[in-house]
């Protein structure tokens, strides 16, 4: 197969880019390892006004628009390699591919695909949150709970505990409660190096308060003070003054001063141990609680999924504010590899609307590279697309990393250094 643009990932970023490029007459193929298109957007459920907004119809709309524009959507196909078409770069290492790129695929479509340009829109992945007992049946990640409840309409359990005070943990707790589960609590992550920032309650609370919708995600009495709490010192101060009992919001108890330190059960998780923890992440004196559960959801944070582009030799930067290691990208989401672009979660973890807006911008830049729109026309369109990214960021119902702007500044500086 030979195409002008190969897109890896049929989430909102990949689909929006495919639509923009295909509608201008270029040949576009989108590959996704899942049987259905839409990526993580399909699993999302967020409060909107007095009701809830589901990602599923938005995902279907994006796929339909890409298809109608002429893009081929190939599901159940994993892309496992990205290689320059005309051999190797300097010193035998992979380098820029002026002759285009070869993608190696397996699954429904197996074999090489040659592409003049490539967009890597592989999204994000969940971090691990190890707790003793986490291998017991019934213990799943927050993302898995989203798939079960919001896509397959299956509850992971009747009495569910969510571990990890972060936007995804709170969103999952709310959607499980909406679906009819008894959410017995949202508790702090276990302290320790494996949990990182999320194992330090003052940092976890400050990060939550600092996210776009953080104020609304906080339980009272903290909600009104959300702005101040975004500073770690003040979050610690507030935690010290809170009573030891959980605070309730949406009928869900939030254990802000207790961390989960052990999960137990025979053949299946049945109990969770919660121990008092200090704001700076040390186990403290006080009452140990045992909660009876039949499911536990671990929220270990989200990180960009960048292996494909990293193995191809793109320059990377460590930007914790964007979720970890990300490809160094320019203003049009171009990487340091000629003809290779990255957008959406793989470029830094944000919400679905931001990913789609970034995909549109990358798509316009790719259409320009392919000579499908003139430089002058592309200039105006890209300017509007950049504003749309900013607007989507401002209006996002959820953010995962509170200091996105600092991260973007850092990434810009890395690009200028290249
Ligand atoms: C567990 C989890 C929960 C999330 N919850 C929310 C939420 O509630 N609200 C929100 O706004 N955002 C959420 N996000 C953030 C999410 O990343 C964005 O909302 C948005 O979906 C990003 O769009 P994307 O197109 O970049 O990636 P995605 O929507 O993740 O799509 C990427 C696609 O790439 C495919 N893919 C990856 N690697 C390959 C490969 N090698 N070959 C073929 N296909 C591949 C995947 O199958 C996937 O379909 C969540 C992310 C995760 C990981």
PDB file of N, CA and C in Angstrom, residues 226-296:
ATOM      1  N   UNK A 226     -10.520  26.344  45.788  1.00  0.00           N
ATOM      2  CA  UNK A 226      -9.743  25.588  44.794  1.00  0.00           C
ATOM      3  C   UNK A 226      -8.508  26.331  44.300  1.00  0.00           C
ATOM      4  N   UNK A 227      -8.660  27.638  44.031  1.00  0.00           N
ATOM      5  CA  UNK A 227      -7.534  28.394  43.477  1.00  0.00           C
ATOM      6  C   UNK A 227      -6.316  28.378  44.411  1.00  0.00           C
ATOM      7  N   UNK A 228      -6.588  28.656  45.681  1.00  0.00           N
ATOM      8  CA  UNK A 228      -5.509  28.688  46.667  1.00  0.00           C
ATOM      9  C   UNK A 228      -4.882  27.312  46.848  1.00  0.00           C
ATOM     10  N   UNK A 229      -5.724  26.283  46.786  1.00  0.00           N
ATOM     11  CA  UNK A 229      -5.231  24.928  47.043  1.00  0.00           C
ATOM     12  C   UNK A 229      -4.283  24.442  45.961  1.00  0.00           C
ATOM     13  N   UNK A 230      -4.301  25.111  44.808  1.00  0.00           N
ATOM     14  CA  UNK A 230      -3.405  24.679  43.736  1.00  0.00           C
ATOM     15  C   UNK A 230      -1.950  24.865  44.135  1.00  0.00           C
ATOM     16  N   UNK A 231      -1.719  25.568  45.272  1.00  0.00           N
ATOM     17  CA  UNK A 231      -0.338  25.659  45.770  1.00  0.00           C
ATOM     18  C   UNK A 231      -0.133  24.599  46.848  1.00  0.00           C
ATOM     19  N   UNK A 232       0.969  23.865  46.695  1.00  0.00           N
ATOM     20  CA  UNK A 232       1.176  22.687  47.541  1.00  0.00           C
ATOM     21  C   UNK A 232       1.148  23.022  49.034  1.00  0.00           C
ATOM     22  N   UNK A 233       1.759  24.176  49.389  1.00  0.00           N
ATOM     23  CA  UNK A 233       1.830  24.548  50.805  1.00  0.00           C
ATOM     24  C   UNK A 233       0.436  24.729  51.386  1.00  0.00           C
ATOM     25  N   UNK A 234      -0.424  25.406  50.624  1.00  0.00           N
ATOM     26  CA  UNK A 234      -1.776  25.654  51.125  1.00  0.00           C
ATOM     27  C   UNK A 234      -2.598  24.372  51.133  1.00  0.00           C
ATOM     28  N   UNK A 235      -2.361  23.512  50.155  1.00  0.00           N
ATOM     29  CA  UNK A 235      -3.084  22.232  50.124  1.00  0.00           C
ATOM     30  C   UNK A 235      -2.712  21.417  51.381  1.00  0.00           C
ATOM     31  N   UNK A 236      -1.423  21.443  51.730  1.00  0.00           N
ATOM     32  CA  UNK A 236      -0.969  20.734  52.930  1.00  0.00           C
ATOM     33  C   UNK A 236      -1.608  21.319  54.187  1.00  0.00           C
ATOM     34  N   UNK A 237      -1.655  22.653  54.230  1.00  0.00           N
ATOM     35  CA  UNK A 237      -2.265  23.353  55.363  1.00  0.00           C
ATOM     36  C   UNK A 237      -3.733  22.917  55.513  1.00  0.00           C
ATOM     37  N   UNK A 238      -4.461  22.890  54.387  1.00  0.00           N
ATOM     38  CA  UNK A 238      -5.885  22.513  54.417  1.00  0.00           C
ATOM     39  C   UNK A 238      -6.043  21.063  54.872  1.00  0.00           C
ATOM     40  N   UNK A 239      -5.167  20.195  54.357  1.00  0.00           N
ATOM     41  CA  UNK A 239      -5.291  18.769  54.720  1.00  0.00           C
ATOM     42  C   UNK A 239      -5.104  18.568  56.216  1.00  0.00           C
ATOM     43  N   UNK A 240      -4.157  19.326  56.801  1.00  0.00           N
ATOM     44  CA  UNK A 240      -3.889  19.165  58.233  1.00  0.00           C
ATOM     45  C   UNK A 240      -5.104  19.561  59.069  1.00  0.00           C
ATOM     46  N   UNK A 241      -5.891  20.507  58.545  1.00  0.00           N
ATOM     47  CA  UNK A 241      -7.032  20.999  59.311  1.00  0.00           C
ATOM     48  C   UNK A 241      -8.325  20.222  59.058  1.00  0.00           C
ATOM     49  N   UNK A 242      -8.312  19.374  58.059  1.00  0.00           N
ATOM     50  CA  UNK A 242      -9.536  18.609  57.781  1.00  0.00           C
ATOM     51  C   UNK A 242      -9.745  17.550  58.854  1.00  0.00           C
ATOM     52  N   UNK A 243     -11.009  17.211  59.149  1.00  0.00           N
ATOM     53  CA  UNK A 243     -11.233  16.111  60.102  1.00  0.00           C
ATOM     54  C   UNK A 243     -10.747  14.796  59.501  1.00  0.00           C
ATOM     55  N   UNK A 244     -10.503  13.803  60.347  1.00  0.00           N
ATOM     56  CA  UNK A 244      -9.984  12.520  59.846  1.00  0.00           C
ATOM     57  C   UNK A 244     -11.036  11.773  59.022  1.00  0.00           C
ATOM     58  N   UNK A 245     -12.315  12.071  59.282  1.00  0.00           N
ATOM     59  CA  UNK A 245     -13.361  11.330  58.537  1.00  0.00           C
ATOM     60  C   UNK A 245     -13.387  11.799  57.071  1.00  0.00           C
ATOM     61  N   UNK A 246     -13.922  10.971  56.179  1.00  0.00           N
ATOM     62  CA  UNK A 246     -13.936  11.375  54.771  1.00  0.00           C
ATOM     63  C   UNK A 246     -14.915  12.519  54.529  1.00  0.00           C
ATOM     64  N   UNK A 247     -14.615  13.340  53.496  1.00  0.00           N
ATOM     65  CA  UNK A 247     -15.583  14.376  53.106  1.00  0.00           C
ATOM     66  C   UNK A 247     -16.388  13.810  51.931  1.00  0.00           C
ATOM     67  N   UNK A 248     -17.681  14.167  51.894  1.00  0.00           N
ATOM     68  CA  UNK A 248     -18.557  13.558  50.875  1.00  0.00           C
ATOM     69  C   UNK A 248     -18.907  14.527  49.766  1.00  0.00           C
ATOM     70  N   UNK A 249     -18.905  14.034  48.543  1.00  0.00           N
ATOM     71  CA  UNK A 249     -19.402  14.810  47.401  1.00  0.00           C
ATOM     72  C   UNK A 249     -20.056  13.823  46.453  1.00  0.00           C
ATOM     73  N   UNK A 250     -21.169  14.184  45.880  1.00  0.00           N
ATOM     74  CA  UNK A 250     -21.954  13.307  44.992  1.00  0.00           C
ATOM     75  C   UNK A 250     -22.238  11.960  45.669  1.00  0.00           C
ATOM     76  N   UNK A 251     -22.338  11.963  46.997  1.00  0.00           N
ATOM     77  CA  UNK A 251     -22.592  10.712  47.727  1.00  0.00           C
ATOM     78  C   UNK A 251     -21.359   9.827  47.847  1.00  0.00           C
ATOM     79  N   UNK A 252     -20.202  10.321  47.382  1.00  0.00           N
ATOM     80  CA  UNK A 252     -18.978   9.505  47.408  1.00  0.00           C
ATOM     81  C   UNK A 252     -18.062   9.994  48.534  1.00  0.00           C
ATOM     82  N   UNK A 253     -17.606   9.116  49.427  1.00  0.00           N
ATOM     83  CA  UNK A 253     -16.664   9.568  50.460  1.00  0.00           C
ATOM     84  C   UNK A 253     -15.255   9.743  49.871  1.00  0.00           C
ATOM     85  N   UNK A 254     -14.659  10.894  50.138  1.00  0.00           N
ATOM     86  CA  UNK A 254     -13.275  11.163  49.707  1.00  0.00           C
ATOM     87  C   UNK A 254     -12.371  11.052  50.923  1.00  0.00           C
ATOM     88  N   UNK A 255     -11.505  10.055  50.912  1.00  0.00           N
ATOM     89  CA  UNK A 255     -10.553   9.859  52.013  1.00  0.00           C
ATOM     90  C   UNK A 255      -9.296  10.652  51.675  1.00  0.00           C
ATOM     91  N   UNK A 256      -9.311  11.932  52.047  1.00  0.00           N
ATOM     92  CA  UNK A 256      -8.200  12.809  51.667  1.00  0.00           C
ATOM     93  C   UNK A 256      -7.001  12.633  52.585  1.00  0.00           C
ATOM     94  N   UNK A 257      -7.251  12.092  53.788  1.00  0.00           N
ATOM     95  CA  UNK A 257      -6.158  11.946  54.758  1.00  0.00           C
ATOM     96  C   UNK A 257      -5.776  10.489  54.979  1.00  0.00           C
ATOM     97  N   UNK A 258      -6.299   9.608  54.122  1.00  0.00           N
ATOM     98  CA  UNK A 258      -5.951   8.190  54.237  1.00  0.00           C
ATOM     99  C   UNK A 258      -5.462   7.656  52.896  1.00  0.00           C
ATOM    100  N   UNK A 259      -4.458   6.791  52.972  1.00  0.00           N
ATOM    101  CA  UNK A 259      -3.938   6.160  51.756  1.00  0.00           C
ATOM    102  C   UNK A 259      -4.220   4.655  51.818  1.00  0.00           C
ATOM    103  N   UNK A 260      -4.393   4.073  50.640  1.00  0.00           N
ATOM    104  CA  UNK A 260      -4.610   2.624  50.575  1.00  0.00           C
ATOM    105  C   UNK A 260      -3.241   1.949  50.642  1.00  0.00           C
ATOM    106  N   UNK A 261      -3.071   1.043  51.588  1.00  0.00           N
ATOM    107  CA  UNK A 261      -1.748   0.426  51.742  1.00  0.00           C
ATOM    108  C   UNK A 261      -1.755  -1.075  51.487  1.00  0.00           C
ATOM    109  N   UNK A 262      -2.937  -1.668  51.385  1.00  0.00           N
ATOM    110  CA  UNK A 262      -2.967  -3.114  51.111  1.00  0.00           C
ATOM    111  C   UNK A 262      -4.345  -3.512  50.593  1.00  0.00           C
ATOM    112  N   UNK A 263      -4.342  -4.476  49.670  1.00  0.00           N
ATOM    113  CA  UNK A 263      -5.609  -5.055  49.191  1.00  0.00           C
ATOM    114  C   UNK A 263      -5.558  -6.531  49.532  1.00  0.00           C
ATOM    115  N   UNK A 264      -6.676  -7.064  50.021  1.00  0.00           N
ATOM    116  CA  UNK A 264      -6.677  -8.471  50.434  1.00  0.00           C
ATOM    117  C   UNK A 264      -7.869  -9.207  49.856  1.00  0.00           C
ATOM    118  N   UNK A 265      -7.762 -10.534  49.860  1.00  0.00           N
ATOM    119  CA  UNK A 265      -8.876 -11.358  49.414  1.00  0.00           C
ATOM    120  C   UNK A 265      -8.355 -12.737  49.067  1.00  0.00           C
ATOM    121  N   UNK A 266      -9.266 -13.708  48.985  1.00  0.00           N
ATOM    122  CA  UNK A 266      -8.874 -15.052  48.567  1.00  0.00           C
ATOM    123  C   UNK A 266      -9.561 -15.309  47.230  1.00  0.00           C
ATOM    124  N   UNK A 267      -8.754 -15.337  46.176  1.00  0.00           N
ATOM    125  CA  UNK A 267      -9.319 -15.560  44.840  1.00  0.00           C
ATOM    126  C   UNK A 267      -9.925 -14.327  44.226  1.00  0.00           C
ATOM    127  N   UNK A 268     -10.104 -13.271  45.013  1.00  0.00           N
ATOM    128  CA  UNK A 268     -10.743 -12.037  44.518  1.00  0.00           C
ATOM    129  C   UNK A 268     -10.592 -10.971  45.589  1.00  0.00           C
ATOM    130  N   UNK A 269     -10.467  -9.724  45.213  1.00  0.00           N
ATOM    131  CA  UNK A 269     -10.283  -8.675  46.224  1.00  0.00           C
ATOM    132  C   UNK A 269     -11.568  -8.510  47.041  1.00  0.00           C
ATOM    133  N   UNK A 270     -11.407  -8.498  48.371  1.00  0.00           N
ATOM    134  CA  UNK A 270     -12.597  -8.336  49.228  1.00  0.00           C
ATOM    135  C   UNK A 270     -12.420  -7.218  50.261  1.00  0.00           C
ATOM    136  N   UNK A 271     -11.162  -6.808  50.504  1.00  0.00           N
ATOM    137  CA  UNK A 271     -10.923  -5.805  51.552  1.00  0.00           C
ATOM    138  C   UNK A 271      -9.796  -4.857  51.136  1.00  0.00           C
ATOM    139  N   UNK A 272      -9.903  -3.621  51.594  1.00  0.00           N
ATOM    140  CA  UNK A 272      -8.818  -2.657  51.350  1.00  0.00           C
ATOM    141  C   UNK A 272      -8.459  -1.995  52.668  1.00  0.00           C
ATOM    142  N   UNK A 273      -7.136  -1.911  52.917  1.00  0.00           N
ATOM    143  CA  UNK A 273      -6.692  -1.256  54.158  1.00  0.00           C
ATOM    144  C   UNK A 273      -6.353   0.202  53.868  1.00  0.00           C
ATOM    145  N   UNK A 274      -6.907   1.102  54.679  1.00  0.00           N
ATOM    146  CA  UNK A 274      -6.625   2.533  54.553  1.00  0.00           C
ATOM    147  C   UNK A 274      -5.916   2.982  55.821  1.00  0.00           C
ATOM    148  N   UNK A 275      -4.768   3.645  55.651  1.00  0.00           N
ATOM    149  CA  UNK A 275      -4.026   4.129  56.825  1.00  0.00           C
ATOM    150  C   UNK A 275      -3.859   5.638  56.755  1.00  0.00           C
ATOM    151  N   UNK A 276      -3.822   6.289  57.912  1.00  0.00           N
ATOM    152  CA  UNK A 276      -3.631   7.743  57.905  1.00  0.00           C
ATOM    153  C   UNK A 276      -2.291   8.099  57.266  1.00  0.00           C
ATOM    154  N   UNK A 277      -2.294   9.188  56.500  1.00  0.00           N
ATOM    155  CA  UNK A 277      -1.066   9.608  55.834  1.00  0.00           C
ATOM    156  C   UNK A 277      -0.917  11.122  56.020  1.00  0.00           C
ATOM    157  N   UNK A 278       0.323  11.567  56.206  1.00  0.00           N
ATOM    158  CA  UNK A 278       0.541  13.008  56.402  1.00  0.00           C
ATOM    159  C   UNK A 278       0.506  13.703  55.044  1.00  0.00           C
ATOM    160  N   UNK A 279       0.287  15.033  55.023  1.00  0.00           N
ATOM    161  CA  UNK A 279       0.234  15.745  53.734  1.00  0.00           C
ATOM    162  C   UNK A 279       1.493  15.553  52.908  1.00  0.00           C
ATOM    163  N   UNK A 280       2.652  15.332  53.567  1.00  0.00           N
ATOM    164  CA  UNK A 280       3.876  15.156  52.776  1.00  0.00           C
ATOM    165  C   UNK A 280       4.173  13.686  52.455  1.00  0.00           C
ATOM    166  N   UNK A 281       3.181  12.803  52.672  1.00  0.00           N
ATOM    167  CA  UNK A 281       3.302  11.443  52.161  1.00  0.00           C
ATOM    168  C   UNK A 281       4.034  10.481  53.074  1.00  0.00           C
ATOM    169  N   UNK A 282       3.821  10.613  54.386  1.00  0.00           N
ATOM    170  CA  UNK A 282       4.372   9.613  55.304  1.00  0.00           C
ATOM    171  C   UNK A 282       3.222   8.981  56.073  1.00  0.00           C
ATOM    172  N   UNK A 283       3.320   7.676  56.321  1.00  0.00           N
ATOM    173  CA  UNK A 283       2.258   7.040  57.101  1.00  0.00           C
ATOM    174  C   UNK A 283       2.268   7.649  58.501  1.00  0.00           C
ATOM    175  N   UNK A 284       1.082   7.937  59.028  1.00  0.00           N
ATOM    176  CA  UNK A 284       0.985   8.650  60.309  1.00  0.00           C
ATOM    177  C   UNK A 284       0.239   7.784  61.318  1.00  0.00           C
ATOM    178  N   UNK A 285       0.310   8.217  62.586  1.00  0.00           N
ATOM    179  CA  UNK A 285      -0.433   7.500  63.632  1.00  0.00           C
ATOM    180  C   UNK A 285      -1.922   7.743  63.425  1.00  0.00           C
ATOM    181  N   UNK A 286      -2.705   6.809  63.884  1.00  0.00           N
ATOM    182  CA  UNK A 286      -4.164   6.992  63.797  1.00  0.00           C
ATOM    183  C   UNK A 286      -4.840   5.686  63.455  1.00  0.00           C
ATOM    184  N   UNK A 287      -6.146   5.803  63.253  1.00  0.00           N
ATOM    185  CA  UNK A 287      -6.961   4.599  63.084  1.00  0.00           C
ATOM    186  C   UNK A 287      -6.809   4.002  61.685  1.00  0.00           C
ATOM    187  N   UNK A 288      -6.571   2.685  61.633  1.00  0.00           N
ATOM    188  CA  UNK A 288      -6.554   1.979  60.341  1.00  0.00           C
ATOM    189  C   UNK A 288      -7.979   1.549  60.015  1.00  0.00           C
ATOM    190  N   UNK A 289      -8.372   1.730  58.761  1.00  0.00           N
ATOM    191  CA  UNK A 289      -9.727   1.335  58.344  1.00  0.00           C
ATOM    192  C   UNK A 289      -9.640   0.156  57.392  1.00  0.00           C
ATOM    193  N   UNK A 290     -10.638  -0.708  57.462  1.00  0.00           N
ATOM    194  CA  UNK A 290     -10.753  -1.784  56.458  1.00  0.00           C
ATOM    195  C   UNK A 290     -12.071  -1.570  55.723  1.00  0.00           C
ATOM    196  N   UNK A 291     -12.009  -1.412  54.403  1.00  0.00           N
ATOM    197  CA  UNK A 291     -13.251  -1.247  53.631  1.00  0.00           C
ATOM    198  C   UNK A 291     -13.565  -2.563  52.923  1.00  0.00           C
ATOM    199  N   UNK A 292     -14.828  -2.944  52.949  1.00  0.00           N
ATOM    200  CA  UNK A 292     -15.259  -4.150  52.225  1.00  0.00           C
ATOM    201  C   UNK A 292     -15.534  -3.743  50.778  1.00  0.00           C
ATOM    202  N   UNK A 293     -14.894  -4.434  49.834  1.00  0.00           N
ATOM    203  CA  UNK A 293     -15.009  -4.070  48.413  1.00  0.00           C
ATOM    204  C   UNK A 293     -15.150  -5.341  47.567  1.00  0.00           C
ATOM    205  N   UNK A 294     -15.617  -5.189  46.347  1.00  0.00           N
ATOM    206  CA  UNK A 294     -15.484  -6.304  45.396  1.00  0.00           C
ATOM    207  C   UNK A 294     -14.807  -5.851  44.106  1.00  0.00           C
ATOM    208  N   UNK A 295     -14.408  -4.587  44.054  1.00  0.00           N
ATOM    209  CA  UNK A 295     -13.597  -4.104  42.926  1.00  0.00           C
ATOM    210  C   UNK A 295     -12.791  -2.891  43.387  1.00  0.00           C
ATOM    211  N   UNK A 296     -11.603  -2.759  42.831  1.00  0.00           N
ATOM    212  CA  UNK A 296     -10.732  -1.613  43.147  1.00  0.00           C
ATOM    213  C   UNK A 296     -10.192  -1.066  41.826  1.00  0.00           C
TER     214      UNK A 296
END
